mmCIF file of C-alpha atoms in Angstrom:
data_model
loop_
_atom_site.group_PDB
_atom_site.id
_atom_site.type_symbol
_atom_site.label_atom_id
_atom_site.label_comp_id
_atom_site.label_asym_id
_atom_site.label_seq_id
_atom_site.Cartn_x
_atom_site.Cartn_y
_atom_site.Cartn_z
ATOM 1 C CA UNK A 1 20.113 -6.950 -7.841
ATOM 2 C CA UNK A 2 17.776 -4.161 -8.895
ATOM 3 C CA UNK A 3 16.168 -2.367 -5.954
ATOM 4 C CA UNK A 4 12.442 -1.710 -5.938
ATOM 5 C CA UNK A 5 11.261 1.820 -5.315
ATOM 6 C CA UNK A 6 9.462 2.061 -1.973
ATOM 7 C CA UNK A 7 6.710 4.604 -1.428
ATOM 8 C CA UNK A 8 4.452 5.743 1.400
ATOM 9 C CA UNK A 9 0.792 5.169 0.583
ATOM 10 C CA UNK A 10 -0.820 5.554 4.014
ATOM 11 C CA UNK A 11 -0.447 7.755 7.085
ATOM 12 C CA UNK A 12 -1.911 7.490 10.573
ATOM 13 C CA UNK A 13 -1.321 9.057 13.937
ATOM 14 C CA UNK A 14 -2.622 9.342 17.472
ATOM 15 C CA UNK A 15 -0.900 12.265 19.139
ATOM 16 C CA UNK A 16 -1.112 14.881 21.891
ATOM 17 C CA UNK A 17 -2.516 17.224 19.224
ATOM 18 C CA UNK A 18 -5.383 15.008 18.001
ATOM 19 C CA UNK A 19 -6.514 11.400 17.694
ATOM 20 C CA UNK A 20 -6.120 11.391 13.913
ATOM 21 C CA UNK A 21 -3.482 12.603 11.499
ATOM 22 C CA UNK A 22 -5.638 15.146 9.644
ATOM 23 C CA UNK A 23 -6.304 17.251 12.743
ATOM 24 C CA UNK A 24 -2.831 16.635 14.155
ATOM 25 C CA UNK A 25 -1.336 18.102 10.977
ATOM 26 C CA UNK A 26 -3.670 21.114 11.001
ATOM 27 C CA UNK A 27 -2.765 21.976 14.572
ATOM 28 C CA UNK A 28 0.939 21.334 13.962
ATOM 29 C CA UNK A 29 1.069 23.664 10.963
ATOM 30 C CA UNK A 30 -0.871 26.269 12.969
ATOM 31 C CA UNK A 31 1.787 26.140 15.683
ATOM 32 C CA UNK A 32 -0.448 24.839 18.467
ATOM 33 C CA UNK A 33 0.847 22.942 21.479
ATOM 34 C CA UNK A 34 -0.417 19.599 22.772
ATOM 35 C CA UNK A 35 1.394 19.935 26.111
ATOM 36 C CA UNK A 36 -0.780 20.214 29.229
ATOM 37 C CA UNK A 37 -0.895 19.150 32.904
ATOM 38 C CA UNK A 38 -0.751 15.387 33.465
ATOM 39 C CA UNK A 39 -4.185 13.812 34.010
ATOM 40 C CA UNK A 40 -3.383 10.095 33.635
ATOM 41 C CA UNK A 41 -2.235 9.956 37.269
ATOM 42 C CA UNK A 42 -1.788 12.284 40.234
ATOM 43 C CA UNK A 43 1.452 14.108 39.467
ATOM 44 C CA UNK A 44 1.159 16.740 42.203
ATOM 45 C CA UNK A 45 4.258 15.450 44.032
ATOM 46 C CA UNK A 46 6.416 15.369 40.888
ATOM 47 C CA UNK A 47 8.959 17.983 39.836
ATOM 48 C CA UNK A 48 7.679 17.660 36.253
ATOM 49 C CA UNK A 49 3.878 17.713 36.106
ATOM 50 C CA UNK A 50 3.229 18.177 32.390
ATOM 51 C CA UNK A 51 3.137 15.898 29.371
ATOM 52 C CA UNK A 52 1.979 15.441 25.813
ATOM 53 C CA UNK A 53 -0.908 13.135 26.665
ATOM 54 C CA UNK A 54 -3.277 11.576 24.150
ATOM 55 C CA UNK A 55 -6.645 12.882 25.295
ATOM 56 C CA UNK A 56 -10.094 11.492 24.661
ATOM 57 C CA UNK A 57 -8.843 8.183 23.291
ATOM 58 C CA UNK A 58 -11.541 5.506 23.626
ATOM 59 C CA UNK A 59 -10.196 2.044 22.748
ATOM 60 C CA UNK A 60 -13.692 0.527 22.954
ATOM 61 C CA UNK A 61 -14.658 2.641 19.954
ATOM 62 C CA UNK A 62 -12.189 0.804 17.701
ATOM 63 C CA UNK A 63 -12.054 -2.690 19.216
ATOM 64 C CA UNK A 64 -14.095 -5.028 21.391
ATOM 65 C CA UNK A 65 -13.956 -4.070 25.108
ATOM 66 C CA UNK A 66 -12.676 -7.545 26.039
ATOM 67 C CA UNK A 67 -9.905 -7.235 23.469
ATOM 68 C CA UNK A 68 -8.978 -3.755 24.734
ATOM 69 C CA UNK A 69 -8.754 -4.952 28.353
ATOM 70 C CA UNK A 70 -6.100 -7.445 27.302
ATOM 71 C CA UNK A 71 -3.866 -4.775 25.806
ATOM 72 C CA UNK A 72 -1.608 -2.177 27.373
ATOM 73 C CA UNK A 73 -2.269 1.393 26.238
ATOM 74 C CA UNK A 74 0.638 1.308 23.774
ATOM 75 C CA UNK A 75 -0.848 -1.740 22.045
ATOM 76 C CA UNK A 76 -4.260 -0.082 21.901
ATOM 77 C CA UNK A 77 -2.590 2.843 20.132
ATOM 78 C CA UNK A 78 -0.880 0.432 17.727
ATOM 79 C CA UNK A 79 -4.079 -1.391 16.781
ATOM 80 C CA UNK A 80 -6.193 1.760 16.499
ATOM 81 C CA UNK A 81 -3.628 3.559 14.334
ATOM 82 C CA UNK A 82 -3.079 0.473 12.143
ATOM 83 C CA UNK A 83 -6.804 0.407 11.380
ATOM 84 C CA UNK A 84 -6.695 4.093 10.476
ATOM 85 C CA UNK A 85 -3.620 3.450 8.346
ATOM 86 C CA UNK A 86 -5.321 0.790 6.244
ATOM 87 C CA UNK A 87 -8.368 3.010 5.855
ATOM 88 C CA UNK A 88 -6.252 5.951 4.719
ATOM 89 C CA UNK A 89 -4.259 3.852 2.256
ATOM 90 C CA UNK A 90 -7.123 1.754 0.931
ATOM 91 C CA UNK A 91 -4.835 -1.252 1.315
ATOM 92 C CA UNK A 92 -6.553 -4.554 2.093
ATOM 93 C CA UNK A 93 -4.729 -7.568 3.516
ATOM 94 C CA UNK A 94 -5.979 -10.615 1.613
ATOM 95 C CA UNK A 95 -5.082 -14.322 1.542
ATOM 96 C CA UNK A 96 -3.139 -13.544 -1.643
ATOM 97 C CA UNK A 97 -0.910 -10.795 -0.162
ATOM 98 C CA UNK A 98 -0.885 -11.667 3.567
ATOM 99 C CA UNK A 99 2.521 -13.412 3.510
ATOM 100 C CA UNK A 100 4.047 -10.419 1.680
ATOM 101 C CA UNK A 101 2.674 -7.893 4.209
ATOM 102 C CA UNK A 102 4.896 -7.226 7.232
ATOM 103 C CA UNK A 103 4.418 -5.379 10.518
ATOM 104 C CA UNK A 104 7.534 -3.685 11.906
ATOM 105 C CA UNK A 105 7.053 -1.227 14.769
ATOM 106 C CA UNK A 106 9.387 0.779 16.973
ATOM 107 C CA UNK A 107 8.564 0.700 20.704
ATOM 108 C CA UNK A 108 10.959 2.046 23.312
ATOM 109 C CA UNK A 109 9.682 0.841 26.678
ATOM 110 C CA UNK A 110 6.544 -1.198 26.072
ATOM 111 C CA UNK A 111 3.932 -1.898 28.724
ATOM 112 C CA UNK A 112 5.253 0.148 31.633
ATOM 113 C CA UNK A 113 1.697 0.847 32.840
ATOM 114 C CA UNK A 114 0.923 -2.886 32.953
ATOM 115 C CA UNK A 115 4.161 -3.586 34.825
ATOM 116 C CA UNK A 116 3.353 -0.947 37.442
ATOM 117 C CA UNK A 117 -0.171 -2.277 38.031
ATOM 118 C CA UNK A 118 0.848 -5.896 38.499
ATOM 119 C CA UNK A 119 3.955 -5.155 40.532
ATOM 120 C CA UNK A 120 1.710 -3.313 42.982
ATOM 121 C CA UNK A 121 -0.685 -6.282 43.003
ATOM 122 C CA UNK A 122 2.241 -8.642 43.665
ATOM 123 C CA UNK A 123 3.357 -6.629 46.690
ATOM 124 C CA UNK A 124 -0.163 -6.242 48.051
ATOM 125 C CA UNK A 125 -1.673 -9.694 47.383
ATOM 126 C CA UNK A 126 1.142 -12.075 46.521
ATOM 127 C CA UNK A 127 2.147 -14.013 43.400
ATOM 128 C CA UNK A 128 -1.089 -15.981 43.205
ATOM 129 C CA UNK A 129 -2.996 -12.862 42.161
ATOM 130 C CA UNK A 130 -0.952 -12.071 39.044
ATOM 131 C CA UNK A 131 -2.890 -12.162 35.781
ATOM 132 C CA UNK A 132 -1.868 -14.648 33.066
ATOM 133 C CA UNK A 133 -2.207 -11.696 30.685
ATOM 134 C CA UNK A 134 0.490 -9.635 32.427
ATOM 135 C CA UNK A 135 3.445 -10.816 30.317
ATOM 136 C CA UNK A 136 1.575 -10.799 26.972
ATOM 137 C CA UNK A 137 0.361 -7.274 27.738
ATOM 138 C CA UNK A 138 3.681 -5.718 28.682
ATOM 139 C CA UNK A 139 6.148 -7.143 26.126
ATOM 140 C CA UNK A 140 7.034 -4.693 23.365
ATOM 141 C CA UNK A 141 6.509 -7.077 20.464
ATOM 142 C CA UNK A 142 2.833 -7.384 21.364
ATOM 143 C CA UNK A 143 2.402 -4.105 19.456
ATOM 144 C CA UNK A 144 3.218 -5.596 16.048
ATOM 145 C CA UNK A 145 1.850 -8.950 17.217
ATOM 146 C CA UNK A 146 -1.632 -7.609 17.886
ATOM 147 C CA UNK A 147 -1.571 -5.530 14.697
ATOM 148 C CA UNK A 148 -0.801 -8.726 12.782
ATOM 149 C CA UNK A 149 -3.680 -10.550 14.497
ATOM 150 C CA UNK A 150 -6.140 -7.741 13.757
ATOM 151 C CA UNK A 151 -5.077 -7.105 10.147
ATOM 152 C CA UNK A 152 -4.130 -10.628 9.069
ATOM 153 C CA UNK A 153 -0.631 -9.581 7.954
ATOM 154 C CA UNK A 154 1.567 -12.727 7.984
ATOM 155 C CA UNK A 155 4.902 -11.372 6.746
ATOM 156 C CA UNK A 156 7.879 -10.530 8.983
ATOM 157 C CA UNK A 157 6.681 -9.388 12.411
ATOM 158 C CA UNK A 158 9.349 -7.361 14.216
ATOM 159 C CA UNK A 159 9.774 -4.811 17.001
ATOM 160 C CA UNK A 160 12.751 -2.451 17.152
ATOM 161 C CA UNK A 161 13.598 -1.249 20.656
ATOM 162 C CA UNK A 162 16.311 1.368 20.461
ATOM 163 C CA UNK A 163 15.102 4.052 22.860
ATOM 164 C CA UNK A 164 14.165 7.290 21.092
ATOM 165 C CA UNK A 165 15.453 6.022 17.723
ATOM 166 C CA UNK A 166 13.042 3.057 17.731
ATOM 167 C CA UNK A 167 10.553 4.552 15.253
ATOM 168 C CA UNK A 168 13.046 5.443 12.526
ATOM 169 C CA UNK A 169 14.897 2.184 13.017
ATOM 170 C CA UNK A 170 11.559 0.446 12.420
ATOM 171 C CA UNK A 171 10.873 2.363 9.204
ATOM 172 C CA UNK A 172 14.456 1.844 8.056
ATOM 173 C CA UNK A 173 14.262 -1.872 8.795
ATOM 174 C CA UNK A 174 10.961 -2.070 6.913
ATOM 175 C CA UNK A 175 12.527 -0.314 3.913
ATOM 176 C CA UNK A 176 15.518 -2.671 4.047
ATOM 177 C CA UNK A 177 13.261 -5.752 4.162
ATOM 178 C CA UNK A 178 11.456 -4.488 1.082
ATOM 179 C CA UNK A 179 14.688 -3.856 -0.805
ATOM 180 C CA UNK A 180 15.652 -7.467 -0.091
ATOM 181 C CA UNK A 181 12.329 -8.713 -1.432
ATOM 182 C CA UNK A 182 11.099 -10.046 1.905
ATOM 183 C CA UNK A 183 7.931 -7.923 1.833
ATOM 184 C CA UNK A 184 5.872 -6.015 -0.712
ATOM 185 C CA UNK A 185 4.038 -3.938 1.905
ATOM 186 C CA UNK A 186 4.836 -3.018 5.522
ATOM 187 C CA UNK A 187 2.842 -1.445 8.327
ATOM 188 C CA UNK A 188 5.558 0.454 10.174
ATOM 189 C CA UNK A 189 6.324 3.380 12.459
ATOM 190 C CA UNK A 190 6.457 3.913 16.212
ATOM 191 C CA UNK A 191 4.220 3.555 19.271
ATOM 192 C CA UNK A 192 4.656 4.503 22.935
ATOM 193 C CA UNK A 193 2.598 5.055 26.116
ATOM 194 C CA UNK A 194 4.851 5.747 29.089
ATOM 195 C CA UNK A 195 3.225 8.772 30.700
ATOM 196 C CA UNK A 196 3.024 6.744 33.902
ATOM 197 C CA UNK A 197 4.173 7.317 37.494
ATOM 198 C CA UNK A 198 7.339 5.267 37.014
ATOM 199 C CA UNK A 199 8.057 6.631 33.544
ATOM 200 C CA UNK A 200 7.851 10.272 34.605
ATOM 201 C CA UNK A 201 9.713 9.593 37.865
ATOM 202 C CA UNK A 202 12.520 7.833 36.015
ATOM 203 C CA UNK A 203 13.101 10.576 33.466
ATOM 204 C CA UNK A 204 12.809 13.214 36.197
ATOM 205 C CA UNK A 205 15.506 11.422 38.190
ATOM 206 C CA UNK A 206 17.728 11.625 35.105
ATOM 207 C CA UNK A 207 17.222 15.420 35.117
ATOM 208 C CA UNK A 208 15.946 15.021 31.568
ATOM 209 C CA UNK A 209 12.467 16.555 31.893
ATOM 210 C CA UNK A 210 11.409 20.189 31.923
ATOM 211 C CA UNK A 211 10.465 21.378 35.419
ATOM 212 C CA UNK A 212 10.507 25.159 34.958
ATOM 213 C CA UNK A 213 7.263 25.526 33.027
ATOM 214 C CA UNK A 214 4.718 23.476 35.008
ATOM 215 C CA UNK A 215 2.452 26.521 35.155
ATOM 216 C CA UNK A 216 2.931 27.305 31.451
ATOM 217 C CA UNK A 217 2.946 23.858 29.824
ATOM 218 C CA UNK A 218 2.553 25.116 26.250
ATOM 219 C CA UNK A 219 5.893 26.965 26.638
ATOM 220 C CA UNK A 220 7.830 24.037 28.130
ATOM 221 C CA UNK A 221 9.140 22.278 25.024
ATOM 222 C CA UNK A 222 11.491 24.805 23.459
ATOM 223 C CA UNK A 223 14.122 23.198 21.219
ATOM 224 C CA UNK A 224 17.197 25.306 20.435
ATOM 225 C CA UNK A 225 16.066 28.019 22.870
ATOM 226 C CA UNK A 226 18.527 29.252 25.488
ATOM 227 C CA UNK A 227 15.864 28.893 28.212
ATOM 228 C CA UNK A 228 15.117 25.214 27.532
ATOM 229 C CA UNK A 229 15.437 23.001 30.595
ATOM 230 C CA UNK A 230 14.596 19.520 29.373
ATOM 231 C CA UNK A 231 12.168 17.585 27.221
ATOM 232 C CA UNK A 232 8.447 17.064 27.781
ATOM 233 C CA UNK A 233 7.401 13.412 27.790
ATOM 234 C CA UNK A 234 4.684 12.453 25.335
ATOM 235 C CA UNK A 235 2.788 9.424 24.084
ATOM 236 C CA UNK A 236 1.028 8.250 20.936
ATOM 237 C CA UNK A 237 1.643 6.573 17.612
ATOM 238 C CA UNK A 238 2.756 7.439 14.105
ATOM 239 C CA UNK A 239 2.485 4.861 11.327
ATOM 240 C CA UNK A 240 3.148 4.741 7.601
ATOM 241 C CA UNK A 241 2.247 2.108 5.041
ATOM 242 C CA UNK A 242 5.122 1.255 2.736
ATOM 243 C CA UNK A 243 4.534 -0.419 -0.619
ATOM 244 C CA UNK A 244 6.637 -1.115 -3.655
ATOM 245 C CA UNK A 245 5.947 1.470 -6.315
ATOM 246 C CA UNK A 246 4.792 -1.188 -8.767
ATOM 247 C CA UNK A 247 2.169 -2.529 -6.367
ATOM 248 C CA UNK A 248 1.047 0.960 -5.372
ATOM 249 C CA UNK A 249 0.578 1.979 -9.002
ATOM 250 C CA UNK A 250 -1.173 -1.277 -9.757
ATOM 251 C CA UNK A 251 -3.932 -0.484 -7.303
ATOM 252 C CA UNK A 252 -4.029 3.263 -8.013
ATOM 253 C CA UNK A 253 -2.929 4.296 -4.520
ATOM 254 C CA UNK A 254 -2.275 7.881 -3.484
ATOM 255 C CA UNK A 255 1.452 8.296 -2.858
ATOM 256 C CA UNK A 256 2.633 10.727 -0.189
ATOM 257 C CA UNK A 257 6.399 10.376 -0.619
ATOM 258 C CA UNK A 258 9.168 7.962 -1.521
ATOM 259 C CA UNK A 259 11.781 6.563 0.875
ATOM 260 C CA UNK A 260 15.228 6.654 -0.700
ATOM 261 C CA UNK A 261 17.756 6.466 2.134
ATOM 262 C CA UNK A 262 18.310 5.166 5.644
ATOM 263 C CA UNK A 263 21.356 5.428 7.866
ATOM 264 C CA UNK A 264 22.215 4.187 11.337
ATOM 265 C CA UNK A 265 25.237 4.448 13.618
ATOM 266 C CA UNK A 266 26.452 4.033 17.193
ATOM 267 C CA UNK A 267 28.361 6.567 19.293
ATOM 268 C CA UNK A 268 30.329 4.097 21.476
ATOM 269 C CA UNK A 269 30.409 6.943 23.963
ATOM 270 C CA UNK A 270 27.956 7.219 26.894
ATOM 271 C CA UNK A 271 24.768 5.722 28.329
ATOM 272 C CA UNK A 272 22.658 8.857 27.940
ATOM 273 C CA UNK A 273 24.748 11.678 26.462
ATOM 274 C CA UNK A 274 25.515 12.043 22.740
ATOM 275 C CA UNK A 275 29.085 12.403 21.491
ATOM 276 C CA UNK A 276 29.814 16.067 22.110
ATOM 277 C CA UNK A 277 31.423 16.515 18.678
ATOM 278 C CA UNK A 278 28.318 15.242 16.838
ATOM 279 C CA UNK A 279 30.280 12.573 14.960
ATOM 280 C CA UNK A 280 27.860 9.733 15.724
ATOM 281 C CA UNK A 281 24.778 11.670 14.640
ATOM 282 C CA UNK A 282 26.611 12.910 11.561
ATOM 283 C CA UNK A 283 27.532 9.367 10.540
ATOM 284 C CA UNK A 284 23.896 8.301 10.518
ATOM 285 C CA UNK A 285 23.090 11.260 8.248
ATOM 286 C CA UNK A 286 26.052 10.530 5.959
ATOM 287 C CA UNK A 287 24.993 6.903 5.713
ATOM 288 C CA UNK A 288 21.456 7.903 4.742
ATOM 289 C CA UNK A 289 22.765 10.290 2.079
ATOM 290 C CA UNK A 290 25.019 7.572 0.681
ATOM 291 C CA UNK A 291 22.106 5.121 0.503
ATOM 292 C CA UNK A 292 20.011 7.754 -1.265
ATOM 293 C CA UNK A 293 22.818 8.497 -3.706
ATOM 294 C CA UNK A 294 22.451 12.256 -3.323
ATOM 295 C CA UNK A 295 24.696 15.114 -2.245
ATOM 296 C CA UNK A 296 23.980 17.031 0.973
ATOM 297 C CA UNK A 297 22.976 20.092 -1.064
ATOM 298 C CA UNK A 298 19.987 18.193 -2.479
ATOM 299 C CA UNK A 299 18.248 18.168 0.934
ATOM 300 C CA UNK A 300 15.986 21.112 1.629
ATOM 301 C CA UNK A 301 14.309 20.210 4.907
ATOM 302 C CA UNK A 302 15.129 18.368 8.137
ATOM 303 C CA UNK A 303 12.705 17.243 10.806
ATOM 304 C CA UNK A 304 15.228 17.362 13.631
ATOM 305 C CA UNK A 305 15.340 15.142 16.713
ATOM 306 C CA UNK A 306 15.412 18.445 18.643
ATOM 307 C CA UNK A 307 14.427 17.234 22.103
ATOM 308 C CA UNK A 308 14.728 20.574 23.948
ATOM 309 C CA UNK A 309 17.589 19.261 26.063
ATOM 310 C CA UNK A 310 20.806 21.216 26.356
ATOM 311 C CA UNK A 311 23.222 18.623 24.952
ATOM 312 C CA UNK A 312 21.031 17.155 22.200
ATOM 313 C CA UNK A 313 20.131 20.449 20.529
ATOM 314 C CA UNK A 314 23.713 21.703 20.470
ATOM 315 C CA UNK A 315 25.115 18.355 19.310
ATOM 316 C CA UNK A 316 22.532 17.900 16.551
ATOM 317 C CA UNK A 317 23.310 21.400 15.295
ATOM 318 C CA UNK A 318 27.031 20.524 15.204
ATOM 319 C CA UNK A 319 26.267 17.288 13.372
ATOM 320 C CA UNK A 320 24.151 19.042 10.749
ATOM 321 C CA UNK A 321 27.002 21.482 10.130
ATOM 322 C CA UNK A 322 29.479 18.590 9.817
ATOM 323 C CA UNK A 323 27.337 16.887 7.183
ATOM 324 C CA UNK A 324 25.989 19.831 5.227
ATOM 325 C CA UNK A 325 28.785 22.401 5.489
ATOM 326 C CA UNK A 326 27.768 25.800 4.126
ATOM 327 C CA UNK A 327 24.475 24.314 2.895
ATOM 328 C CA UNK A 328 23.432 23.911 6.556
ATOM 329 C CA UNK A 329 22.532 27.606 6.603
ATOM 330 C CA UNK A 330 20.089 27.086 3.724
ATOM 331 C CA UNK A 331 18.259 24.181 5.339
ATOM 332 C CA UNK A 332 14.754 24.624 6.740
ATOM 333 C CA UNK A 333 14.714 22.740 10.045
ATOM 334 C CA UNK A 334 11.547 21.837 11.971
ATOM 335 C CA UNK A 335 11.465 20.909 15.658
ATOM 336 C CA UNK A 336 7.994 19.421 15.915
ATOM 337 C CA UNK A 337 8.581 18.147 19.461
ATOM 338 C CA UNK A 338 8.025 21.771 20.479
ATOM 339 C CA UNK A 339 4.319 21.010 19.924
ATOM 340 C CA UNK A 340 3.937 17.269 20.558
ATOM 341 C CA UNK A 341 6.524 16.713 23.252
ATOM 342 C CA UNK A 342 8.884 13.772 22.957
ATOM 343 C CA UNK A 343 7.010 10.563 22.095
ATOM 344 C CA UNK A 344 10.101 8.428 22.823
ATOM 345 C CA UNK A 345 9.814 5.211 20.766
ATOM 346 C CA UNK A 346 6.964 6.736 18.758
ATOM 347 C CA UNK A 347 8.864 9.946 17.951
ATOM 348 C CA UNK A 348 10.520 8.708 14.764
ATOM 349 C CA UNK A 349 7.241 7.232 13.563
ATOM 350 C CA UNK A 350 5.151 10.370 13.895
ATOM 351 C CA UNK A 351 7.997 12.541 12.628
ATOM 352 C CA UNK A 352 8.293 10.342 9.522
ATOM 353 C CA UNK A 353 4.596 11.068 8.982
ATOM 354 C CA UNK A 354 5.262 14.801 9.390
ATOM 355 C CA UNK A 355 8.200 14.663 6.978
ATOM 356 C CA UNK A 356 6.104 12.877 4.345
ATOM 357 C CA UNK A 357 3.339 15.465 4.712
ATOM 358 C CA UNK A 358 5.865 18.319 4.538
ATOM 359 C CA UNK A 359 6.922 17.079 1.081
ATOM 360 C CA UNK A 360 3.420 16.170 -0.080
ATOM 361 C CA UNK A 361 1.725 19.371 1.103
ATOM 362 C CA UNK A 362 4.772 21.568 0.387
ATOM 363 C CA UNK A 363 4.413 22.958 3.914
ATOM 364 C CA UNK A 364 7.181 22.843 6.513
ATOM 365 C CA UNK A 365 6.014 22.960 10.154
ATOM 366 C CA UNK A 366 7.486 25.734 12.253
ATOM 367 C CA UNK A 367 9.124 25.551 15.676
ATOM 368 C CA UNK A 368 7.323 27.201 18.591
ATOM 369 C CA UNK A 369 8.827 28.681 21.766
ATOM 370 C CA UNK A 370 12.124 29.577 20.090
ATOM 371 C CA UNK A 371 12.207 33.050 21.632
ATOM 372 C CA UNK A 372 15.818 33.343 22.840
ATOM 373 C CA UNK A 373 18.036 31.369 20.426
ATOM 374 C CA UNK A 374 20.968 29.545 21.969
ATOM 375 C CA UNK A 375 24.166 31.059 20.564
ATOM 376 C CA UNK A 376 25.381 27.551 19.691
ATOM 377 C CA UNK A 377 22.159 26.772 17.817
ATOM 378 C CA UNK A 378 22.335 29.199 14.930
ATOM 379 C CA UNK A 379 20.585 27.564 11.956
ATOM 380 C CA UNK A 380 17.132 28.219 10.463
ATOM 381 C CA UNK A 381 14.741 26.375 12.770
ATOM 382 C CA UNK A 382 11.610 28.028 11.314
ATOM 383 C CA UNK A 383 11.014 30.045 14.481
ATOM 384 C CA UNK A 384 8.727 32.357 12.525
ATOM 385 C CA UNK A 385 6.190 29.607 11.914
ATOM 386 C CA UNK A 386 5.314 27.187 9.132
ATOM 387 C CA UNK A 387 6.420 27.992 5.599
ATOM 388 C CA UNK A 388 5.112 26.910 2.213
ATOM 389 C CA UNK A 389 8.226 25.520 0.542
ATOM 390 C CA UNK A 390 8.554 22.847 -2.134
ATOM 391 C CA UNK A 391 11.445 20.499 -1.359
ATOM 392 C CA UNK A 392 12.717 17.574 -3.387
ATOM 393 C CA UNK A 393 14.355 15.740 -0.466
ATOM 394 C CA UNK A 394 13.835 15.839 3.299
ATOM 395 C CA UNK A 395 15.623 14.169 6.200
ATOM 396 C CA UNK A 396 14.203 12.911 9.497
ATOM 397 C CA UNK A 397 16.503 12.316 12.491
ATOM 398 C CA UNK A 398 16.155 10.310 15.708
ATOM 399 C CA UNK A 399 18.831 9.701 18.339
ATOM 400 C CA UNK A 400 18.535 7.594 21.498
ATOM 401 C CA UNK A 401 20.128 6.666 24.795
ATOM 402 C CA UNK A 402 23.052 4.316 24.414
ATOM 403 C CA UNK A 403 24.304 6.382 21.486
ATOM 404 C CA UNK A 404 21.983 4.893 18.881
ATOM 405 C CA UNK A 405 21.373 7.112 15.846
ATOM 406 C CA UNK A 406 19.064 6.905 12.840
ATOM 407 C CA UNK A 407 18.306 9.080 9.829
ATOM 408 C CA UNK A 408 15.809 8.660 7.039
ATOM 409 C CA UNK A 409 15.631 10.438 3.681
ATOM 410 C CA UNK A 410 12.336 10.948 1.881
ATOM 411 C CA UNK A 411 11.825 12.242 -1.633
ATOM 412 C CA UNK A 412 8.875 14.093 -3.066
ATOM 413 C CA UNK A 413 7.024 11.616 -5.227
ATOM 414 C CA UNK A 414 6.960 12.338 -8.939
ATOM 415 C CA UNK A 415 5.528 9.971 -11.505
#
C-alpha cells in the first residue's frame, strides 16, 4: 500500500510565553522565560512556588461564557487553540470533509482543577450538591470531544494519555491514522492545565519540582545544567493541523514541515525513573528513524525532552549518543522547557510546533540557564542562544512516567 505524504499546514499555541504562537515563537527565539510566581492559587505554603502559567487568558473572548463555564481550563485551552489552528491553516471543516477530519489530542491528567473543586464541595455539602457537569468537565477525552463539537470534525476522536509523552503520542497516532487512510486531516497535539494545588503538591511530594529558585523563577528551569534541581510545572496547548500533501496542495495551503517518522517504546523498568542506560529512549528514536527511512546522520536538530531533572537529562544524553554515535556531537539540541517549563501532556504538542518552526524558519531555539554544564551532559545544547541553521530533518522527543517513550521526525518541506 502506498503511503500518503503527511504535512503540517497549521500551528497554534497557548503557552507561558504568550497566548498565540507568533509571540510565543518570538520570545522563545529571543531566549525569554515564561516562568514566574504562581498566581492561580495561594502557593505560599508550598516548597515550589513557581510555574509556567498561561497569563491573561480570557475564555469568554473565544467562546460563549455559558460554554466556557462548562469546561475545565484544559478544555478551554483546547477549544481556543483549535480555533486559532483553523484560522492559521485556512482549513474549513465542511459537510464534505467532516468525516475525514479527525481530532486526536494528548492530555496527561485532564480536569484536575474540576476534581479539586467538586471534591471540596462533596466534603463540605454532601453528594447532593455535586454538579451534573463534573464528570463531563474532568474527563480527558472532553478535550478532543469539545473540539469536535466546536469545529464539526466527525472523524476519529481520540485522546492519548501517556503522561509527559501524551502530545507526541497524539501526533504519532494522528500520522498513523492518516497513513492507514482513516483520515485526510487531523487536529492534533497536546493540552494540559494542572497548575493546581493538588497538581503542584503531588509533583513536589515526588521531589520532581525545582525548589531552589523560588526567588529567581526565570533561572529555575535549567536543563543539562549541574545546578538543576527539578522541573518547573507549566500549562498550555500546542496544536498542529496535519493534512495529506495532495489535499494541502489542492487548496494551496502553506506547508510548515512534513512528518516522516514516529517511534514509540516502553522501558519495562520503573514507575517514574527512566532506564539508566537510555535503552528505552534510544529505541523510540531508532524506531522513528526506521519509519522515516533515514540514517542518524541525516538529522541535524533535536528538540529534547530535557526536563531539567537529574536523571532525565543524563539519560536522554546517553540515549542520543547510543542512537547517533559520533554524529551526536554535530547535533544542535534545543531544550525549550528552559523557557516554557514542562507542560506535561501538552509538552510534546508545543514542542512539535517548535520543531516545525525550527525547520520552516531555519532558526533553532537556544537553551537558557545552561551556565554550569553537567559533566555527563556534554553535547551541543545551544547554550549560546538561538542559531540560524538550515536542517533537512529534525527530531522531537518526549518521555513519560511509566517508562513510555515517543519520538517524532519532521522534514523540511520541499516541493
